[in-house]
XYZ file of C-alpha atoms in Angstrom:
405
model
C -9.702 -4.687 -17.488
C -6.995 -3.933 -20.093
C -4.594 -0.829 -19.205
C -4.088 2.197 -21.074
C -1.323 2.259 -23.961
C 1.383 4.555 -23.257
C 1.305 7.655 -24.814
C 4.123 6.983 -27.184
C 2.809 3.949 -27.997
C -0.216 5.642 -29.134
C 0.916 7.984 -31.352
C 3.082 5.519 -33.182
C -0.173 3.908 -33.872
C -1.690 6.667 -35.467
C 1.000 7.703 -37.508
C 1.164 4.227 -39.171
C -2.609 4.034 -39.405
C -2.348 7.776 -41.206
C 0.656 6.212 -43.083
C -1.307 3.538 -44.478
C -4.113 5.123 -45.733
C -2.160 8.183 -47.308
C -0.152 5.405 -49.275
C -2.874 3.326 -50.324
C -4.554 6.634 -51.479
C -1.319 7.831 -53.343
C -0.752 4.266 -55.098
C -4.580 4.220 -56.344
C -3.833 7.963 -57.676
C -0.794 7.241 -59.509
C -2.010 3.959 -60.939
C -4.955 5.829 -62.012
C -3.131 8.569 -63.553
C -0.347 6.349 -65.369
C -3.067 3.452 -66.500
C -6.233 5.279 -67.272
C -8.665 2.748 -68.785
C -6.798 -0.651 -68.337
C -8.898 -3.589 -68.212
C -7.523 -4.365 -64.682
C -8.528 -0.846 -62.822
C -12.138 -2.312 -61.606
C -10.077 -4.942 -60.113
C -7.247 -2.567 -58.771
C -10.059 -0.061 -57.065
C -11.976 -3.221 -55.415
C -9.017 -4.714 -54.257
C -7.802 -1.518 -52.617
C -11.436 -0.925 -51.224
C -11.356 -4.535 -49.732
C -7.651 -3.842 -48.236
C -8.894 -0.677 -46.356
C -11.929 -2.184 -45.333
C -9.742 -5.087 -44.000
C -7.693 -2.662 -42.236
C -10.365 -0.699 -40.949
C -11.607 -3.882 -39.192
C -8.566 -4.597 -37.436
C -9.885 -3.424 -33.947
C -12.724 -5.728 -34.131
C -10.665 -8.928 -34.122
C -8.648 -7.542 -31.063
C -6.581 -4.772 -29.798
C -5.574 -2.404 -32.445
C -2.139 -1.328 -32.920
C -0.839 0.435 -30.054
C -2.964 -1.672 -27.280
C -1.232 -2.499 -24.091
C -1.487 -6.474 -23.847
C -2.652 -7.843 -21.048
C -1.553 -10.594 -18.219
C -3.643 -13.453 -17.887
C -5.053 -14.160 -14.687
C -7.306 -17.010 -15.092
C -7.521 -20.237 -17.343
C -10.648 -18.353 -19.045
C -8.673 -15.034 -19.726
C -5.730 -17.084 -21.078
C -8.420 -19.107 -23.785
C -9.695 -15.454 -24.977
C -6.520 -14.267 -25.549
C -5.754 -17.552 -27.394
C -8.792 -16.967 -29.448
C -8.015 -13.326 -30.152
C -4.678 -14.173 -31.189
C -6.049 -16.513 -34.044
C -8.413 -14.280 -35.171
C -5.659 -11.174 -35.538
C -3.065 -13.754 -37.263
C -6.207 -14.531 -39.758
C -6.764 -11.113 -40.342
C -3.304 -10.109 -40.902
C -3.231 -13.064 -43.298
C -5.977 -11.290 -45.569
C -4.278 -8.035 -45.358
C -1.345 -9.598 -46.302
C -2.809 -11.428 -49.511
C -4.850 -8.667 -50.522
C -1.868 -6.416 -50.768
C 0.074 -8.925 -52.556
C -2.494 -9.265 -55.232
C -2.720 -5.741 -55.252
C 1.629 -5.559 -55.814
C 1.105 -8.111 -58.736
C -1.374 -6.437 -60.645
C 0.046 -2.982 -59.680
C 3.591 -2.479 -58.381
C 3.260 0.887 -57.319
C 1.222 -0.601 -53.939
C 4.280 -1.864 -52.734
C 4.831 1.055 -50.218
C 2.089 0.004 -48.214
C 4.048 -2.586 -46.832
C 5.733 -0.024 -44.445
C 2.815 0.356 -42.199
C 1.893 -3.120 -42.510
C 5.488 -3.796 -40.799
C 4.377 -2.528 -37.707
C 1.409 -4.412 -37.582
C 2.885 -7.588 -38.345
C 5.156 -6.339 -35.344
C 2.501 -5.764 -33.060
C 0.356 -8.813 -34.242
C 2.608 -11.989 -34.029
C 5.357 -12.927 -32.151
C 8.711 -11.516 -32.572
C 10.562 -14.283 -34.436
C 7.249 -14.436 -36.825
C 6.692 -11.173 -37.239
C 10.655 -10.524 -38.440
C 10.403 -13.262 -40.900
C 7.119 -11.670 -42.344
C 8.628 -8.343 -42.562
C 11.634 -9.755 -44.347
C 9.460 -11.816 -46.519
C 7.553 -8.572 -47.305
C 10.589 -6.407 -47.869
C 11.708 -8.721 -50.615
C 8.569 -8.630 -52.117
C 8.922 -4.649 -51.909
C 12.254 -5.150 -53.711
C 10.951 -7.675 -56.701
C 7.954 -5.005 -57.313
C 10.169 -1.689 -57.672
C 12.273 -3.294 -59.419
C 10.019 -4.369 -62.089
C 8.427 -1.224 -61.598
C 11.715 0.480 -62.779
C 12.520 -2.185 -65.241
C 16.109 -1.803 -65.131
C 18.551 -3.031 -62.134
C 18.563 0.291 -59.570
C 21.047 -0.147 -56.422
C 18.759 2.120 -54.572
C 15.780 -0.222 -55.013
C 17.886 -3.072 -53.914
C 19.125 -1.346 -50.684
C 16.529 1.189 -49.634
C 13.724 -1.112 -48.908
C 15.879 -3.152 -46.544
C 17.164 -0.521 -44.682
C 13.926 1.112 -44.152
C 12.559 -2.061 -43.214
C 15.412 -2.446 -40.822
C 14.930 1.029 -39.090
C 10.860 0.704 -38.801
C 11.459 -2.715 -36.918
C 14.430 -1.445 -35.106
C 12.335 1.594 -34.020
C 9.315 -0.585 -32.925
C 11.247 -3.130 -31.115
C 12.961 -0.222 -29.210
C 9.302 1.502 -28.215
C 7.942 -1.798 -27.555
C 10.876 -2.558 -25.106
C 10.715 0.750 -23.111
C 6.805 0.265 -22.948
C 7.180 -3.353 -21.379
C 9.554 -1.579 -18.761
C 7.320 1.142 -18.064
C 4.568 -1.670 -17.202
C 6.904 -3.570 -15.307
C 7.808 -0.446 -13.261
C 4.017 0.668 -12.761
C 3.556 -3.293 -11.274
C 6.081 -3.016 -9.090
C 4.862 0.269 -7.868
C 1.349 -0.826 -7.410
C 2.609 -3.985 -5.611
C 4.866 -2.035 -3.291
C 1.964 0.545 -2.761
C -0.273 -2.445 -1.819
C 2.482 -4.018 0.212
C 3.105 -0.975 2.015
C -0.828 -0.326 2.797
C -1.128 -3.831 4.082
C 2.269 -3.160 6.264
C 0.971 -0.254 7.608
C -2.713 -1.795 8.543
C -1.006 -4.598 10.302
C 0.988 -2.102 11.993
C -2.046 -0.136 12.792
C -3.711 -3.019 14.245
C -0.959 -4.050 16.300
C -0.599 -0.522 17.733
C -3.939 -0.849 18.614
C -4.122 -4.013 20.014
C -1.123 -3.039 22.496
C -2.912 0.367 23.283
C -6.025 -1.435 24.226
C -3.823 -4.343 26.409
C -2.124 -1.487 28.217
C -5.683 0.463 28.636
C -7.461 -2.518 30.002
C -4.579 -3.684 32.435
C -4.039 -0.255 33.780
C -7.907 0.572 34.299
C -10.244 -2.562 34.156
C -7.899 -5.419 35.416
C -6.637 -3.018 38.220
C -9.988 -1.911 39.394
C -11.166 -5.582 39.407
C -8.413 -6.715 41.374
C -8.763 -4.046 44.066
C -12.528 -4.871 43.977
C -11.465 -8.475 44.854
C -9.173 -7.520 47.635
C -11.968 -5.346 48.948
C -14.304 -7.734 49.041
C -12.073 -10.433 50.531
C -11.379 -8.285 52.971
C -14.717 -7.632 53.425
C -15.684 -11.379 53.676
C -12.855 -12.059 56.582
C -14.365 -8.947 58.793
C -18.157 -9.456 58.078
C -19.141 -11.130 61.326
C -16.207 -9.316 63.599
C -16.294 -6.111 62.173
C -19.497 -5.079 60.298
C -18.696 -1.796 60.083
C -15.169 -2.288 58.312
C -16.767 -4.948 55.902
C -19.406 -2.632 54.812
C -17.039 0.158 54.352
C -14.894 -1.964 52.076
C -18.178 -2.964 49.721
C -18.623 0.807 49.820
C -15.092 1.319 48.188
C -15.442 -1.822 46.092
C -18.685 -0.086 44.807
C -17.224 2.987 44.223
C -14.140 1.273 42.556
C -16.826 -0.762 39.971
C -19.149 2.691 39.432
C -15.244 4.410 38.098
C -14.238 0.934 36.218
C -17.608 0.963 34.465
C -17.058 4.332 33.387
C -13.462 3.651 32.419
C -14.927 0.602 30.284
C -17.438 3.426 28.736
C -14.723 5.597 27.886
C -12.193 3.000 26.474
C -14.803 1.930 24.208
C -15.151 5.498 22.901
C -11.793 6.098 23.027
C -11.936 9.160 25.325
C -9.680 10.403 28.190
C -9.223 8.500 31.458
C -12.174 8.659 33.612
C -10.083 10.480 36.322
C -9.434 13.586 34.013
C -12.787 13.791 32.949
C -14.848 17.166 33.054
C -11.586 19.270 33.477
C -9.769 17.352 36.275
C -6.057 18.487 36.435
C -3.677 15.552 36.361
C -2.539 16.578 39.909
C -6.043 16.208 41.421
C -6.717 12.839 39.813
C -2.825 11.872 40.822
C -4.382 13.025 44.569
C -7.438 10.632 44.707
C -5.784 7.420 44.057
C -5.190 4.781 46.256
C -3.821 1.744 46.521
C -6.280 -0.455 48.924
C -7.104 -0.300 51.883
C -3.855 -1.021 53.652
C -1.751 1.561 52.020
C -1.490 5.239 52.420
C -0.998 7.136 49.611
C 0.930 10.570 49.741
C 1.051 12.923 46.815
C 3.387 15.795 46.338
C 3.275 18.519 43.892
C 6.748 20.434 43.041
C 7.728 23.360 40.628
C 5.409 25.602 38.844
C 2.110 23.726 37.189
C 2.361 23.942 33.409
C -0.182 22.902 30.618
C -0.146 19.478 29.421
C -0.850 17.752 26.585
C -3.848 15.458 27.111
C -1.816 12.382 25.884
C 0.703 13.132 28.479
C -1.506 13.513 31.346
C -3.388 10.075 30.406
C 0.056 8.415 30.271
C 1.166 9.585 33.957
C -1.669 8.751 35.071
C -1.960 5.489 33.765
C 1.993 4.900 34.729
C 1.011 5.973 38.477
C -2.155 3.461 38.172
C -0.111 0.714 37.253
C 2.855 1.712 39.746
C 0.174 1.361 42.756
C -0.964 -1.852 41.431
C 2.308 -3.260 41.684
C 2.788 -2.250 45.305
C -0.570 -3.172 46.229
C 0.359 -6.835 44.723
C 4.155 -7.211 45.361
C 5.831 -4.623 47.610
C 3.854 -5.526 50.967
C 4.531 -1.734 51.309
C 2.690 0.321 54.155
C 3.006 3.658 52.345
C 3.469 4.934 48.835
C 4.378 8.340 47.525
C 3.201 10.402 44.261
C 5.689 13.168 43.281
C 4.705 15.363 40.512
C 7.755 17.323 39.723
C 7.547 20.328 36.857
C 11.251 21.310 35.687
C 10.721 23.531 32.942
C 11.871 21.465 30.505
C 10.237 18.206 30.946
C 7.825 16.429 33.933
C 8.841 14.058 36.312
C 6.332 11.397 38.278
C 7.648 9.817 41.108
C 6.359 6.812 42.596
C 8.319 5.586 45.874
C 7.196 2.958 48.346
C 8.790 1.625 51.602
C 8.215 -2.062 50.577
C 10.410 -4.932 50.664
C 12.365 -3.933 47.265
C 14.032 -6.324 45.218
C 17.588 -7.278 43.512
C 17.854 -5.491 39.995
C 17.529 -9.242 37.887
C 13.750 -9.262 39.063
C 12.888 -6.192 36.977
C 13.186 -8.457 33.869
C 11.224 -11.274 35.486
C 8.572 -8.611 36.631
C 8.285 -7.291 33.203
C 7.356 -10.422 31.806
C 3.687 -9.356 32.660
C 2.153 -6.254 31.628
C 2.663 -3.490 33.952
C 6.460 -2.312 33.592
C 6.340 -2.941 29.645
C 3.151 -0.812 29.509
C 4.806 2.041 31.268
C 7.737 1.858 29.265
C 5.883 2.000 26.100
C 3.569 4.880 27.188
C 6.852 6.745 28.509
C 8.882 5.673 24.734
C 6.059 6.930 22.609
C 6.429 10.346 24.183
C 10.260 10.604 23.791
C 10.843 10.046 27.803
C 12.526 7.723 29.848
C 11.312 5.085 32.738
C 13.832 4.350 35.757
C 13.460 1.935 38.239
C 15.663 1.463 41.672
C 15.115 -0.925 44.147
C 16.905 -2.469 47.346
C 15.798 -5.252 49.204
C 14.340 -4.180 52.380
C 14.350 -0.599 51.189
C 11.964 0.057 48.983
C 11.374 0.783 45.306
C 11.268 4.183 43.635
C 9.922 4.404 39.737
C 10.439 7.061 37.834
C 9.197 8.115 34.293
C 10.545 11.692 33.110
C 8.751 13.100 29.742
C 10.170 16.287 27.804
C 7.888 19.309 27.361
C 7.668 21.251 24.245
C 8.933 24.984 25.021
C 6.278 27.390 25.102
C 6.645 30.861 23.338
């Protein structure tokens, strides 16, 4: 697809075309007025019509004056451009040859060369175009001196000055047009690269979100079910009632996991927060397995929380309880949700074995703690972990709240 030429270039093309036909008509009128009844008059008229027709046929052999060049994108396109360039050169050769014959018969047609300067500069390569302009200018000088009948310094200097001015104007505009096209190409390329980068970042962010959602819901539910079913298997013969209780609990977890999976597919809120359930009630309903007692405390005056804040805190609590169950060896865990006016804080404390601080980095190799940090960071909050060997662990997530009113 050929891009539209710049507005200035189109204006120059219109002016050049109009000037050519005006000069051609004026030259023919001058000849007819000054040389009535000349035997060469039919030839002059025929050559003038031929020159006009050839000029009109210019767009049919390739881009007209003012059309923007296109960059080849394939071998076929390059061959097409070469063929078009050959046709343009032949067309320009016919134009110049016809004009030369006209000038030989009637020197008054010499000034028609000025619009031809622009046609040559647009059609030919720069060096060839400048050589042709110089030859045309020399021919104009000779014709004008012949027409004057005597030596005139103006006729010797004016045509080269006009040719130099026309060439300089065209070269300047062409360079501006090329710079503009290069700038547009850079902007288009930059926009495409930016769009591709945004798509990649969006894809990575969505993958991270899904990995956190799966870890905090489906993976934890499956882990809980595995532990419950293993406990049921161990007590099936000796304590059938306890085993059946474990199976029922695992069935309930499986039902919640199925609901989570369906909601995850539709990117809805956590199942625990569905049907208008508040964050406090959802946290109160959490458990960490049959061997760990989970207690919930609410401090401060509850405030309405954005849905994404509620989802993030619930997922953090689920992930923390999963870590308590799998790594701490704790017997109890305490969840404390505190509303402090300008922020909401969730603390998860356990009485497990704890660990030295360097173990935090090791623990973060999985998905649990990195997912929690990512959730809190996305909301502009902070996540801190305090642990001492033999004295348990406290995980605290603080998220700032926008002021109301």
